[in-house]
Coordinates of C-alpha atoms in Angstrom, one line a residue:
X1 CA -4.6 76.9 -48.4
X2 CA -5.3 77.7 -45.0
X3 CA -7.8 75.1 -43.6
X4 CA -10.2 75.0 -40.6
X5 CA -13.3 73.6 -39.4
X6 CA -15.5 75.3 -42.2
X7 CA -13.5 74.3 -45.0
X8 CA -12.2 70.6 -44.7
X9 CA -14.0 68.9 -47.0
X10 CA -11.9 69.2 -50.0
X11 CA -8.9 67.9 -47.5
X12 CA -11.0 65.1 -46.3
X13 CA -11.1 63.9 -49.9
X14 CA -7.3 64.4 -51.3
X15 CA -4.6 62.3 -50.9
X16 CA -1.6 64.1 -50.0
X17 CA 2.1 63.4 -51.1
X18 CA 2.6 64.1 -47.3
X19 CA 1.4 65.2 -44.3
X20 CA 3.6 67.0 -42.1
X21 CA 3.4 66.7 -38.3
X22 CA 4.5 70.2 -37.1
X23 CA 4.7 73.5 -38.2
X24 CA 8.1 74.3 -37.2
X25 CA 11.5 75.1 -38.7
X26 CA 12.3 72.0 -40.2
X27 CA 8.3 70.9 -41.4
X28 CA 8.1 74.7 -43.0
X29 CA 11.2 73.7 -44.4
X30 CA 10.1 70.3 -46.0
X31 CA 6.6 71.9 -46.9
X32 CA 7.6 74.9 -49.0
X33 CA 10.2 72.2 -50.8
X34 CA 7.6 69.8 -51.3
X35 CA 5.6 72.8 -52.9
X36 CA 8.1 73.8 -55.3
X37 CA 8.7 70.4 -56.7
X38 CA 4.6 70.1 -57.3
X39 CA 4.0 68.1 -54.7
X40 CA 0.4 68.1 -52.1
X41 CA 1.3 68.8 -48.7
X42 CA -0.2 69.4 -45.7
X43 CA 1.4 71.0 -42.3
X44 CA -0.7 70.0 -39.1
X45 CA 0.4 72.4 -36.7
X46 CA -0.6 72.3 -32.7
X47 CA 1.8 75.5 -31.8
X48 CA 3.7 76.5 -29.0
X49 CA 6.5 74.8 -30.1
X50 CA 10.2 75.2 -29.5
X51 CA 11.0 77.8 -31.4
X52 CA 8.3 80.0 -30.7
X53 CA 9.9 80.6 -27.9
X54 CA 12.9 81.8 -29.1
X55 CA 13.7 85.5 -28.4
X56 CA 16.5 86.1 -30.3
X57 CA 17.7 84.1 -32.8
X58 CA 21.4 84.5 -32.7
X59 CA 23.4 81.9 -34.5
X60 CA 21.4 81.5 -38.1
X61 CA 23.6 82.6 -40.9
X62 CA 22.0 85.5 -42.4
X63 CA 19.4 86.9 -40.4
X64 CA 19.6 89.8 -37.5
X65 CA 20.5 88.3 -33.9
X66 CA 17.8 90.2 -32.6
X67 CA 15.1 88.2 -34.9
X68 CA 12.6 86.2 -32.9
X69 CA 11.5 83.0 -33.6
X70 CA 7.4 83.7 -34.1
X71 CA 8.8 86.0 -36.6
X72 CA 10.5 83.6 -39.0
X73 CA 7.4 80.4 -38.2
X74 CA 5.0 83.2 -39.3
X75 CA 7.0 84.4 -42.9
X76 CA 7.4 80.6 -43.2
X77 CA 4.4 80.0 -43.1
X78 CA 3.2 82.3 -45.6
X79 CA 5.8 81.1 -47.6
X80 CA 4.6 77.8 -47.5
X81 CA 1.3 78.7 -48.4
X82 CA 1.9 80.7 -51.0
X83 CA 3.6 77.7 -53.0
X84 CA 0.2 75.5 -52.4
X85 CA 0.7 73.4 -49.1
X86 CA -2.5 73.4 -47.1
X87 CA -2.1 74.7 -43.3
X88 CA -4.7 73.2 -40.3
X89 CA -4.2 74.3 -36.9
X90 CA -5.0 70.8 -35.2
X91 CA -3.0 68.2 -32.9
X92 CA -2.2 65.0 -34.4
X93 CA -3.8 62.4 -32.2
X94 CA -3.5 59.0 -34.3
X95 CA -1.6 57.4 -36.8
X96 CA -2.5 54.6 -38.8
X97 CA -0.8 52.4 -41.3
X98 CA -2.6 51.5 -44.1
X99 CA -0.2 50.0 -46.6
X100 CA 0.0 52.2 -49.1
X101 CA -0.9 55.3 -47.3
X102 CA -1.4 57.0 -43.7
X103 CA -4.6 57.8 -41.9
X104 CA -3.8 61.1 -39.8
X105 CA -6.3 61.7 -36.9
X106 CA -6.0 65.4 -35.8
X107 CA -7.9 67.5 -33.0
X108 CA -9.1 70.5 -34.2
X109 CA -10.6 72.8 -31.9
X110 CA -10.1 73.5 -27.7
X111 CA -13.5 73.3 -27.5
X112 CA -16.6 71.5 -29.5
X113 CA -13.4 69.7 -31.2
X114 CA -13.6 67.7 -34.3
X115 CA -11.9 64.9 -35.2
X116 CA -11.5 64.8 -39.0
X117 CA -8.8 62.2 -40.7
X118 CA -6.5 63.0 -43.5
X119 CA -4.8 60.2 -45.7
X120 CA -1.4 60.9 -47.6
X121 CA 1.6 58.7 -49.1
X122 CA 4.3 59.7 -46.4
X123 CA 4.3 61.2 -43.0
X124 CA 7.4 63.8 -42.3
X125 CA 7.3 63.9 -38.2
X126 CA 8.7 67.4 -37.2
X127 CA 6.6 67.8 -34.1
X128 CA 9.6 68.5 -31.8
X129 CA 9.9 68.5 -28.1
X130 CA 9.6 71.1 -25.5
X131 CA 11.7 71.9 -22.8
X132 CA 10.6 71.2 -19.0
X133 CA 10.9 74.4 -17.0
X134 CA 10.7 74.6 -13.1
X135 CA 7.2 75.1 -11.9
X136 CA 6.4 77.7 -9.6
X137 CA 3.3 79.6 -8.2
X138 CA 3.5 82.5 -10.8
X139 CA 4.8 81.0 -14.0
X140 CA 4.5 84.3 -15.8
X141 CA 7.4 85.6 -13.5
X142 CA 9.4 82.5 -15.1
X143 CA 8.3 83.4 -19.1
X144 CA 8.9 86.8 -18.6
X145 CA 12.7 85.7 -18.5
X146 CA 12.1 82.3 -20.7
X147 CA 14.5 82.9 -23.8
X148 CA 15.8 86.1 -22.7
X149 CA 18.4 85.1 -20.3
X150 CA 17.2 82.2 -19.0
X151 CA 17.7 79.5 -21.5
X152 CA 17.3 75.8 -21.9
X153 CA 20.4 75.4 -25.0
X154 CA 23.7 75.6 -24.1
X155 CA 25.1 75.0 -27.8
X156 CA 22.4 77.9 -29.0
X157 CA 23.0 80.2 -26.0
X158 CA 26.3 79.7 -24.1
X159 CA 27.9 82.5 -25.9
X160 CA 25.4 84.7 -24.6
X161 CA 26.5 83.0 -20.5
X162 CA 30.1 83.9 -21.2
X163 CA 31.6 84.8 -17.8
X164 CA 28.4 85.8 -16.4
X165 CA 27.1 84.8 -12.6
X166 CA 24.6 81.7 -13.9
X167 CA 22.3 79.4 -12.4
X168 CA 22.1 75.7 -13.5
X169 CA 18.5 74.4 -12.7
X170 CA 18.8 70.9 -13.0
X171 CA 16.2 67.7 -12.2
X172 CA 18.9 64.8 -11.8
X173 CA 22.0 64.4 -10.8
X174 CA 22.8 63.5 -14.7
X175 CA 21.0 66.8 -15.3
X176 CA 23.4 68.1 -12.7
X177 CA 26.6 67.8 -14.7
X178 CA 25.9 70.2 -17.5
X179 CA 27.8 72.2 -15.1
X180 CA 30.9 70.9 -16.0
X181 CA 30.3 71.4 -19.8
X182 CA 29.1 75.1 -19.1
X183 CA 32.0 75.9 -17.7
X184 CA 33.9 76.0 -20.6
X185 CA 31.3 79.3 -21.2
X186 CA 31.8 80.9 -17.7
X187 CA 33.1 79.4 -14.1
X188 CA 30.7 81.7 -12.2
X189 CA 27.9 78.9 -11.9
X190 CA 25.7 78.1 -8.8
X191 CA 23.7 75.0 -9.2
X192 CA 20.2 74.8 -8.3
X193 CA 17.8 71.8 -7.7
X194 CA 14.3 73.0 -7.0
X195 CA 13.8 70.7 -4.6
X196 CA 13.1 68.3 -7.4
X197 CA 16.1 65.8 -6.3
X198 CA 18.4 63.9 -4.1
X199 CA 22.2 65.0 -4.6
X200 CA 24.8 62.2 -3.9
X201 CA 27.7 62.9 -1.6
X202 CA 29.9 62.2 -4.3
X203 CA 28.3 64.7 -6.5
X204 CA 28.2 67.6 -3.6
X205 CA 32.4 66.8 -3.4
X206 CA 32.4 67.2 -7.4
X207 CA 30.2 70.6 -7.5
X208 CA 32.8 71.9 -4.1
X209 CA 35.7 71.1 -5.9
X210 CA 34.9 73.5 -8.7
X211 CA 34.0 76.3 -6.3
X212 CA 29.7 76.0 -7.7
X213 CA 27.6 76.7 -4.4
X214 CA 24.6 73.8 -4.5
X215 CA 21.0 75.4 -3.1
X216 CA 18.2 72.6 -2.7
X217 CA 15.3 74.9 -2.1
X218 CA 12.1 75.3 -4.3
X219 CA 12.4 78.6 -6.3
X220 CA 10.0 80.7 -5.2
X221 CA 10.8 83.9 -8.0
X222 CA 12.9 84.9 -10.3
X223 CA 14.0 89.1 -10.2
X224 CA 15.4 91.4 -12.4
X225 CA 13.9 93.7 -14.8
X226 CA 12.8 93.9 -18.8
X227 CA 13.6 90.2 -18.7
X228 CA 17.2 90.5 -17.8
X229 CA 17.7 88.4 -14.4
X230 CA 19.8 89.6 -11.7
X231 CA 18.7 86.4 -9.0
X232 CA 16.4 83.9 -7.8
X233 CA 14.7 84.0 -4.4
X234 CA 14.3 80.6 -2.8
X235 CA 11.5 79.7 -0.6
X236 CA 14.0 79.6 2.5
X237 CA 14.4 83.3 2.0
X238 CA 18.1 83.1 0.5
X239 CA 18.3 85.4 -2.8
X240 CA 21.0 83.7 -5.6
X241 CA 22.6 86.2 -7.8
X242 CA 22.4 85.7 -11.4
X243 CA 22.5 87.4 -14.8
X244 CA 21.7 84.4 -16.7
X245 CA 20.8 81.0 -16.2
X246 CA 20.7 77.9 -18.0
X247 CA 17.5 75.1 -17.5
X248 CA 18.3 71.4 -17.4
X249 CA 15.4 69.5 -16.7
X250 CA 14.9 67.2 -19.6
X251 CA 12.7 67.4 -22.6
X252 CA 8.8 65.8 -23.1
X253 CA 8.7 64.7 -27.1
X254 CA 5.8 65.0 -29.6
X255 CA 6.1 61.5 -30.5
X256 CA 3.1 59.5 -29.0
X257 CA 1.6 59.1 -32.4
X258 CA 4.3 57.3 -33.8
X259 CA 4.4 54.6 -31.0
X260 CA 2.1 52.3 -32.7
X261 CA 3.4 52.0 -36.2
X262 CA 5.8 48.9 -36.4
X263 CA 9.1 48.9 -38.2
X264 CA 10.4 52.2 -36.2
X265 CA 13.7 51.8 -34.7
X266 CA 14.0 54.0 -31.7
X267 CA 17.0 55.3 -29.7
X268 CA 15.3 56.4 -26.3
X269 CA 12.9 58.5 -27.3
X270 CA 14.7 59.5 -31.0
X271 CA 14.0 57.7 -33.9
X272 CA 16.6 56.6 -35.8
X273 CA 17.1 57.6 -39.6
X274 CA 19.4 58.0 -42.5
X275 CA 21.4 60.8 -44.1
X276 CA 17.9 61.7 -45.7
X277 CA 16.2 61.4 -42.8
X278 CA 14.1 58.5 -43.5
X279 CA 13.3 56.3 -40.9
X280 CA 13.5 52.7 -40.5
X281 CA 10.0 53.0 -42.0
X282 CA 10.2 53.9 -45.9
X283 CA 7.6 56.0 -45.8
X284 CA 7.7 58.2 -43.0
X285 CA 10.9 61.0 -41.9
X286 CA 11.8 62.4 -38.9
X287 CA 13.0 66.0 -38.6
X288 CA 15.2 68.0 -36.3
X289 CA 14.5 66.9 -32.2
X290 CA 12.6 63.8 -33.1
X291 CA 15.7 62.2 -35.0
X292 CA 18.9 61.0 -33.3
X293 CA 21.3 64.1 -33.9
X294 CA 21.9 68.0 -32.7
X295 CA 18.9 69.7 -31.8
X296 CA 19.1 73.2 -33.7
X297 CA 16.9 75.1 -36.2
X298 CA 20.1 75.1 -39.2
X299 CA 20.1 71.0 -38.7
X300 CA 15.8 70.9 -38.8
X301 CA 15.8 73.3 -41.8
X302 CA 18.7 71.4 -43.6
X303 CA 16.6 68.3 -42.2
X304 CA 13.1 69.9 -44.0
X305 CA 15.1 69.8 -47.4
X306 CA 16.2 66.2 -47.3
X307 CA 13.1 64.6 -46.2
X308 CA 11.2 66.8 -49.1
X309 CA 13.4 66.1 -52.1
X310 CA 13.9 62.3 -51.1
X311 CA 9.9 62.0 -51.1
X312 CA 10.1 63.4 -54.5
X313 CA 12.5 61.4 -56.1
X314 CA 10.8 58.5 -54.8
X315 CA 7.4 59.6 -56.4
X316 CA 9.2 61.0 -59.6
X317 CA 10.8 57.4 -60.0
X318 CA 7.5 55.7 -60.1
X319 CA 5.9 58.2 -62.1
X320 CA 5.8 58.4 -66.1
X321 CA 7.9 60.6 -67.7
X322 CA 6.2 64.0 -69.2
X323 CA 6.5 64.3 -73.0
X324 CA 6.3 66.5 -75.3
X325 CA 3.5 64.9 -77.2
X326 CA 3.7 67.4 -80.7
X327 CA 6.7 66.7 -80.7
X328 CA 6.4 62.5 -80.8
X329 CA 7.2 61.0 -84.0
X330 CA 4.2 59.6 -85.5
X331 CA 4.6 55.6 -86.5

């Protein structure tokens, strides 16, 4: 069921199986199986996430390069609806451990917002991250290339860099040496700092000995046409050339409402979980970016499957078996 502000109540009152944070690959994935095996789910979805940004969506077995991301979140979706989870366009705000269940704060609405609070058995996290991206004074001119041909995965996108002039926009100098990874995908790379940081001597002789030109100016535009790049203008006037550019400037994670719920074990800002992706809490699973692992939509949708069917056979365990009642002999 699609929920909103006008139609909560009957949510306010259930107790889910599970509560999904994030509408993404991965929680569409563990909502739609959590459907089909009968059990009450509920996606909380803030959107703009990852892979709404997503173009093209070249490397997924079985679907057209050319598909974009919003197209495959919105058939999920509907998919997922149309098995029974409920859907709420909210923000997760709080989590709360209450021993044998969850209390799930969420945001709902930009503006006259309401704060209504959902309970269920486990909590699936699969609220991502998203990527930083260079700020500059007209950040359209920057989406209007975001995803297109300037990206921010190298595993997802390097193909699509092979032997092309690219830019590396990096934050750090640890940012810095994705250079000498993308290189295995094309040699033709000029490094860029946006002004954002220092750059060690030591790292200036490492970036000359490869032949990749180092520019420490703000950006102040990206050109080309129909989203395909061909350079980036500095602010000190000097114009880069470029057909493709990768963006290294770190990730912020959708995590904050897990901070306050003991018995997580974290690895930076991943949480650590097993082959089922249950974390170090019984009750709660983390999907995709959130866990320790490769960040790609195949590993969150595989990722959506394991949470779901180990949350069922923990349920179906402790629940009596079904019989067949006519059918029981009679003592």
């Amino acid at each position: 069921m699609k929920l909103s502000s006008r139609n909560l109540d009957p949510a306010l009152n259930t107790i889910y199986d599970a509560i999904i944070v994030g509408g993404g690959m991965g929680g569409l994935s563990a909502a739609i199986y959590l459907a089909r095996y009968g059990l009450k789910c509920l996606i909380v979805e803030k959107g703009k996430g990852r892979s709404l940004w997503m173009q093209d969506l070249r490397n997924y077995l079985g679907l057209d390069p050319h598909t974009p991301g919003r197209n495959i979140l919105n058939h999920g979706t509907k998919q997922a609806l149309d098995w029974g989870a409920d859907h709420l366009r909210g923000y997760v705000e709080e989590v709360t451990d209450e021993g044998e269940t969850f209390a799930v704060r969420v945001k709902v609405g930009k503006t006259e917002s309401i704060y209504p609070v959902f309970r269920s058995k486990y909590l699936i996290a699969a609220s991502g991250i998203i990527d930083n991206l260079p700020e500059i004074d007209d950040m359209q001119n920057l989406y209007d290339y975001a995803g297109y041909t300037l990206h921010v995965c190298m595993i997802c996108d390097g193909f699509d860099m092979w032997d092309q002039k690219a830019v590396l926009i990096a934050n750090s100098e640890s940012q810095i040496n994705a250079a000498f990874v993308l290189n295995w995908f094309t040699p033709y790379i000029s490094v860029l700092t946006h002004g954002l940081c220092a750059v060690s001597d030591q790292m200036k002789q490492k970036l000359a000995e490869h032949g990749y030109p180092l520019y420490e100016s703000p950006i102040e535009r990206f050109l080309g046409k129909n989203h395909k790049l061909h350079g980036i203008k500095l602010v000190d006037g000097t114009v880069v050339e470029a057909t493709t550019g990768l963006v290294s400037m770190g990730s912020v994670y959708h995590n904050h409402y897990l901070k306050g719920i003991a018995g997580l074990e974290w690895d930076g800002e991943n949480l650590i979980t097993n082959d089922m992706t249950q974390t170090t809490h019984n009750r709660i699973f983390a999907l995709g970016d959130l866990k320790k692992g490769l960040n790609q939509v195949s590993i969150a949708v595989a990722d959506g499957t394991l949470a779901a069917t180990q949350i069922w056979r923990n349920i179906r365990r402790a629940s009596p078996p079904r019989k067949w009642e006519e059918n029981l002999v009679k003592s």
